[in-house]
Amino acid sequence: MVKQLRAARTRQGLVLAAAEIFAADGYALASLPAICRRAGVSTGALHFHFPSKDALAIEVENTARRSVEQLVAERRPSAPSALHLLVTVTREVLAEIAADVVVRAGFKLSVDPSRKNGAGFGRWWRAWVCEELLRAHRAGELAEGVSPDRVAEVIVAATVGFEVLGAEDRDRISPRHLEQFWSLVLPQLAAHGHQFAGAVRSDS
């Protein structure tokens, strides 16, 4: 039991250290020796848990995905509509990008051009956004002529864009900037009469 706990802590420490370096330097420039130094473990300990840098990056993406999946699961029961859920989750995901280096690294890795075998976190995020927009469409929450697929591209691009801008200036991923984004998008997105058609509801 003690060995299992120690191994679990080592694995978690490696994921955190890798996320910090991936978020700061990107995948291509990150090195396993640097990750080992950051985690305070030997290269042998790293390779016991992860056979390669790619395997470690995949685990960072998977951990980020689990965090966002949990956030979605927690918010879904209280969301009165698909649009409410979409706005709430994107707002909180942006807060997670700012506060949680693993989530931040997960988004960065998902669009890193130097990656060959990503874990699909970015694809999962786009699929989730598109699914919620399709739910909103079926419920009559979207304005006539709005394409859920095209809007999903805009929202995903904005999410990733905030992460990229935030790498240089953390203020760029403040809630204020996301509210500005939604204040521009929602009037075009929401059906007339929907409570989101005129403005972002900060109490959603």
CSV table of N, CA and C in Angstrom, one decimal, residues 4-92:
chain,number,residue,atom,x,y,z
A,4,GLN,N,2.3,1.7,-3.4
A,4,GLN,CA,1.3,2.2,-4.3
A,4,GLN,C,1.1,3.7,-4.2
A,5,LEU,N,1.0,4.1,-2.9
A,5,LEU,CA,0.7,5.5,-2.7
A,5,LEU,C,1.9,6.4,-3.2
A,6,ARG,N,3.1,5.9,-2.9
A,6,ARG,CA,4.3,6.6,-3.4
A,6,ARG,C,4.4,6.6,-4.9
A,7,ALA,N,4.0,5.5,-5.5
A,7,ALA,CA,4.0,5.5,-7.0
A,7,ALA,C,3.0,6.5,-7.6
A,8,ALA,N,1.8,6.5,-6.9
A,8,ALA,CA,0.7,7.4,-7.4
A,8,ALA,C,1.2,8.9,-7.2
A,9,ARG,N,1.8,9.2,-6.1
A,9,ARG,CA,2.3,10.6,-5.9
A,9,ARG,C,3.4,10.9,-6.9
A,10,THR,N,4.3,10.0,-7.2
A,10,THR,CA,5.3,10.2,-8.2
A,10,THR,C,4.7,10.5,-9.6
A,11,ARG,N,3.7,9.7,-10.0
A,11,ARG,CA,3.0,9.8,-11.3
A,11,ARG,C,2.3,11.2,-11.3
A,12,GLN,N,1.6,11.6,-10.3
A,12,GLN,CA,1.0,12.9,-10.2
A,12,GLN,C,2.0,14.0,-10.3
A,13,GLY,N,3.1,13.8,-9.6
A,13,GLY,CA,4.1,14.9,-9.7
A,13,GLY,C,4.7,15.0,-11.1
A,14,LEU,N,4.9,13.9,-11.8
A,14,LEU,CA,5.4,14.0,-13.1
A,14,LEU,C,4.4,14.6,-14.1
A,15,VAL,N,3.1,14.4,-13.9
A,15,VAL,CA,2.1,15.0,-14.8
A,15,VAL,C,2.1,16.5,-14.5
A,16,LEU,N,2.2,16.9,-13.3
A,16,LEU,CA,2.2,18.3,-13.0
A,16,LEU,C,3.4,19.0,-13.5
A,17,ALA,N,4.6,18.4,-13.3
A,17,ALA,CA,5.8,19.0,-13.8
A,17,ALA,C,5.8,19.1,-15.3
A,18,ALA,N,5.4,18.0,-15.9
A,18,ALA,CA,5.3,18.1,-17.4
A,18,ALA,C,4.3,19.1,-17.9
A,19,ALA,N,3.2,19.3,-17.2
A,19,ALA,CA,2.2,20.3,-17.6
A,19,ALA,C,2.8,21.7,-17.5
A,20,GLU,N,3.6,21.9,-16.4
A,20,GLU,CA,4.2,23.2,-16.2
A,20,GLU,C,5.2,23.5,-17.4
A,21,ILE,N,5.9,22.6,-17.8
A,21,ILE,CA,6.9,22.8,-18.8
A,21,ILE,C,6.3,22.8,-20.2
A,22,PHE,N,5.3,22.0,-20.4
A,22,PHE,CA,4.6,22.0,-21.7
A,22,PHE,C,3.9,23.4,-21.9
A,23,ALA,N,3.3,23.9,-20.8
A,23,ALA,CA,2.5,25.1,-20.9
A,23,ALA,C,3.5,26.3,-21.1
A,24,ALA,N,4.7,26.2,-20.5
A,24,ALA,CA,5.6,27.3,-20.7
A,24,ALA,C,6.4,27.3,-22.0
A,25,ASP,N,6.9,26.1,-22.4
A,25,ASP,CA,7.8,25.9,-23.5
A,25,ASP,C,7.2,25.3,-24.7
A,26,GLY,N,6.1,24.6,-24.6
A,26,GLY,CA,5.6,23.9,-25.7
A,26,GLY,C,6.1,22.5,-25.8
A,27,TYR,N,5.5,21.6,-26.6
A,27,TYR,CA,5.9,20.2,-26.6
A,27,TYR,C,7.3,20.0,-27.2
A,28,ALA,N,7.6,20.7,-28.3
A,28,ALA,CA,8.9,20.4,-28.9
A,28,ALA,C,10.1,20.8,-28.1
A,29,LEU,N,10.0,21.9,-27.3
A,29,LEU,CA,11.2,22.3,-26.5
A,29,LEU,C,11.2,21.6,-25.1
A,30,ALA,N,10.2,21.0,-24.7
A,30,ALA,CA,10.2,20.3,-23.4
A,30,ALA,C,11.1,19.1,-23.5
A,31,SER,N,11.9,18.9,-22.4
A,31,SER,CA,12.8,17.8,-22.4
A,31,SER,C,12.5,16.9,-21.2
A,32,LEU,N,12.7,15.6,-21.3
A,32,LEU,CA,12.5,14.7,-20.2
A,32,LEU,C,13.4,15.0,-19.0
A,33,PRO,N,14.7,15.3,-19.2
A,33,PRO,CA,15.5,15.7,-18.0
A,33,PRO,C,15.0,16.9,-17.3
A,34,ALA,N,14.5,17.9,-18.0
A,34,ALA,CA,13.9,19.1,-17.4
A,34,ALA,C,12.7,18.7,-16.6
A,35,ILE,N,11.8,17.8,-17.1
A,35,ILE,CA,10.6,17.4,-16.4
A,35,ILE,C,11.0,16.6,-15.1
A,36,CYS,N,12.0,15.8,-15.2
A,36,CYS,CA,12.5,15.0,-14.1
A,36,CYS,C,13.0,15.9,-13.0
A,37,ARG,N,13.8,16.9,-13.4
A,37,ARG,CA,14.3,17.9,-12.4
A,37,ARG,C,13.1,18.6,-11.7
A,38,ARG,N,12.2,19.0,-12.5
A,38,ARG,CA,11.0,19.8,-11.9
A,38,ARG,C,10.2,18.9,-11.0
A,39,ALA,N,10.1,17.6,-11.3
A,39,ALA,CA,9.4,16.7,-10.4
A,39,ALA,C,10.2,16.2,-9.3
A,40,GLY,N,11.5,16.3,-9.4
A,40,GLY,CA,12.4,15.8,-8.3
A,40,GLY,C,12.5,14.3,-8.4
A,41,VAL,N,12.5,13.7,-9.6
A,41,VAL,CA,12.7,12.2,-9.7
A,41,VAL,C,13.7,11.9,-10.7
A,42,SER,N,14.2,10.7,-10.7
A,42,SER,CA,15.2,10.2,-11.7
A,42,SER,C,14.5,9.9,-13.0
A,43,THR,N,15.3,9.8,-14.0
A,43,THR,CA,14.8,9.4,-15.3
A,43,THR,C,14.3,8.0,-15.3
A,44,GLY,N,14.9,7.2,-14.5
A,44,GLY,CA,14.4,5.8,-14.4
A,44,GLY,C,12.9,5.8,-13.8
A,45,ALA,N,12.7,6.6,-12.8
A,45,ALA,CA,11.3,6.7,-12.2
A,45,ALA,C,10.3,7.2,-13.3
A,46,LEU,N,10.8,8.2,-14.1
A,46,LEU,CA,9.9,8.7,-15.1
A,46,LEU,C,9.5,7.6,-16.1
A,47,HIS,N,10.6,6.9,-16.6
A,47,HIS,CA,10.3,5.8,-17.6
A,47,HIS,C,9.5,4.6,-17.0
A,48,PHE,N,9.5,4.5,-15.7
A,48,PHE,CA,8.7,3.4,-15.1
A,48,PHE,C,7.2,3.7,-15.3
A,49,HIS,N,6.9,5.0,-15.3
A,49,HIS,CA,5.5,5.4,-15.4
A,49,HIS,C,5.1,5.8,-16.9
A,50,PHE,N,6.1,6.4,-17.6
A,50,PHE,CA,5.8,6.9,-18.9
A,50,PHE,C,7.0,6.5,-19.9
A,51,PRO,N,6.7,5.7,-20.9
A,51,PRO,CA,7.8,5.3,-21.8
A,51,PRO,C,8.4,6.3,-22.7
A,52,SER,N,7.7,7.5,-22.8
A,52,SER,CA,8.2,8.5,-23.7
A,52,SER,C,7.6,9.9,-23.4
A,53,LYS,N,8.1,10.9,-24.0
A,53,LYS,CA,7.5,12.2,-23.8
A,53,LYS,C,6.1,12.3,-24.3
A,54,ASP,N,5.9,11.6,-25.4
A,54,ASP,CA,4.6,11.6,-26.0
A,54,ASP,C,3.5,10.9,-25.1
A,55,ALA,N,3.9,9.9,-24.4
A,55,ALA,CA,3.0,9.2,-23.4
A,55,ALA,C,2.7,10.2,-22.3
A,56,LEU,N,3.7,10.9,-21.9
A,56,LEU,CA,3.5,11.9,-20.8
A,56,LEU,C,2.6,13.0,-21.2
A,57,ALA,N,2.7,13.5,-22.5
A,57,ALA,CA,1.9,14.5,-23.0
A,57,ALA,C,0.4,14.0,-23.1
A,58,ILE,N,0.3,12.8,-23.5
A,58,ILE,CA,-1.1,12.2,-23.7
A,58,ILE,C,-1.8,12.2,-22.3
A,59,GLU,N,-1.0,11.8,-21.3
A,59,GLU,CA,-1.6,11.8,-19.9
A,59,GLU,C,-2.0,13.2,-19.4
A,60,VAL,N,-1.2,14.2,-19.8
A,60,VAL,CA,-1.5,15.6,-19.4
A,60,VAL,C,-2.8,15.9,-20.1
A,61,GLU,N,-3.0,15.6,-21.4
A,61,GLU,CA,-4.2,15.9,-22.1
A,61,GLU,C,-5.4,15.1,-21.5
A,62,ASN,N,-5.2,13.9,-21.1
A,62,ASN,CA,-6.3,13.1,-20.6
A,62,ASN,C,-6.7,13.6,-19.2
A,63,THR,N,-5.7,14.1,-18.4
A,63,THR,CA,-6.0,14.7,-17.1
A,63,THR,C,-6.8,15.9,-17.3
A,64,ALA,N,-6.4,16.8,-18.2
A,64,ALA,CA,-7.1,18.0,-18.5
A,64,ALA,C,-8.6,17.7,-18.9
A,65,ARG,N,-8.7,16.7,-19.8
A,65,ARG,CA,-10.1,16.3,-20.2
A,65,ARG,C,-10.9,15.9,-19.1
A,66,ARG,N,-10.4,15.1,-18.2
A,66,ARG,CA,-11.2,14.6,-17.0
A,66,ARG,C,-11.6,15.8,-16.2
A,67,SER,N,-10.8,16.8,-16.0
A,67,SER,CA,-11.2,17.9,-15.2
A,67,SER,C,-12.3,18.7,-15.8
A,68,VAL,N,-12.3,18.8,-17.2
A,68,VAL,CA,-13.4,19.6,-17.9
A,68,VAL,C,-14.6,18.7,-17.9
A,69,GLU,N,-14.5,17.4,-18.0
A,69,GLU,CA,-15.7,16.5,-18.0
A,69,GLU,C,-16.3,16.6,-16.6
A,70,GLN,N,-15.6,16.6,-15.6
A,70,GLN,CA,-16.1,16.7,-14.2
A,70,GLN,C,-16.9,18.1,-14.1
A,71,LEU,N,-16.3,19.1,-14.6
A,71,LEU,CA,-16.9,20.4,-14.5
A,71,LEU,C,-18.3,20.4,-15.3
A,72,VAL,N,-18.3,19.8,-16.4
A,72,VAL,CA,-19.6,19.7,-17.2
A,72,VAL,C,-20.6,18.9,-16.4
A,73,ALA,N,-20.2,17.8,-15.8
A,73,ALA,CA,-21.1,16.9,-15.1
A,73,ALA,C,-21.7,17.6,-13.9
A,74,GLU,N,-20.9,18.5,-13.2
A,74,GLU,CA,-21.3,19.2,-12.1
A,74,GLU,C,-22.3,20.3,-12.4
A,75,ARG,N,-22.1,21.0,-13.6
A,75,ARG,CA,-23.0,22.1,-14.0
A,75,ARG,C,-24.2,21.7,-14.8
A,76,ARG,N,-24.2,20.5,-15.4
A,76,ARG,CA,-25.4,20.1,-16.2
A,76,ARG,C,-26.7,20.1,-15.5
A,77,PRO,N,-26.8,19.4,-14.3
A,77,PRO,CA,-28.1,19.3,-13.6
A,77,PRO,C,-28.8,20.6,-13.3
A,78,SER,N,-28.0,21.7,-13.1
A,78,SER,CA,-28.6,23.0,-12.7
A,78,SER,C,-28.8,23.9,-13.9
A,79,ALA,N,-28.3,23.5,-15.1
A,79,ALA,CA,-28.4,24.4,-16.2
A,79,ALA,C,-29.8,24.4,-16.8
A,80,PRO,N,-30.5,25.5,-16.9
A,80,PRO,CA,-31.8,25.5,-17.5
A,80,PRO,C,-31.9,25.3,-19.0
A,81,SER,N,-30.8,25.5,-19.7
A,81,SER,CA,-30.9,25.3,-21.1
A,81,SER,C,-29.5,24.9,-21.6
A,82,ALA,N,-29.4,24.4,-22.9
A,82,ALA,CA,-28.1,24.1,-23.4
A,82,ALA,C,-27.2,25.3,-23.6
A,83,LEU,N,-27.8,26.5,-24.0
A,83,LEU,CA,-27.0,27.7,-24.1
A,83,LEU,C,-26.5,28.2,-22.7
A,84,HIS,N,-27.3,28.0,-21.7
A,84,HIS,CA,-26.8,28.4,-20.3
A,84,HIS,C,-25.6,27.5,-20.0
A,85,LEU,N,-25.7,26.2,-20.3
A,85,LEU,CA,-24.7,25.3,-19.9
A,85,LEU,C,-23.4,25.6,-20.7
A,86,LEU,N,-23.6,25.9,-22.0
A,86,LEU,CA,-22.4,26.3,-22.9
A,86,LEU,C,-21.7,27.5,-22.4
A,87,VAL,N,-22.5,28.6,-22.0
A,87,VAL,CA,-21.9,29.8,-21.5
A,87,VAL,C,-21.2,29.6,-20.2
A,88,THR,N,-21.9,28.9,-19.3
A,88,THR,CA,-21.3,28.6,-18.0
A,88,THR,C,-20.0,27.8,-18.0
A,89,VAL,N,-20.1,26.8,-18.8
A,89,VAL,CA,-18.9,25.9,-18.9
A,89,VAL,C,-17.7,26.6,-19.6
A,90,THR,N,-18.0,27.4,-20.7
A,90,THR,CA,-16.8,28.1,-21.3
A,90,THR,C,-16.3,29.1,-20.3
A,91,ARG,N,-17.1,29.8,-19.6
A,91,ARG,CA,-16.7,30.7,-18.6
A,91,ARG,C,-15.8,30.0,-17.6
A,92,GLU,N,-16.2,28.9,-17.1
A,92,GLU,CA,-15.4,28.2,-16.0
A,92,GLU,C,-14.2,27.5,-16.6
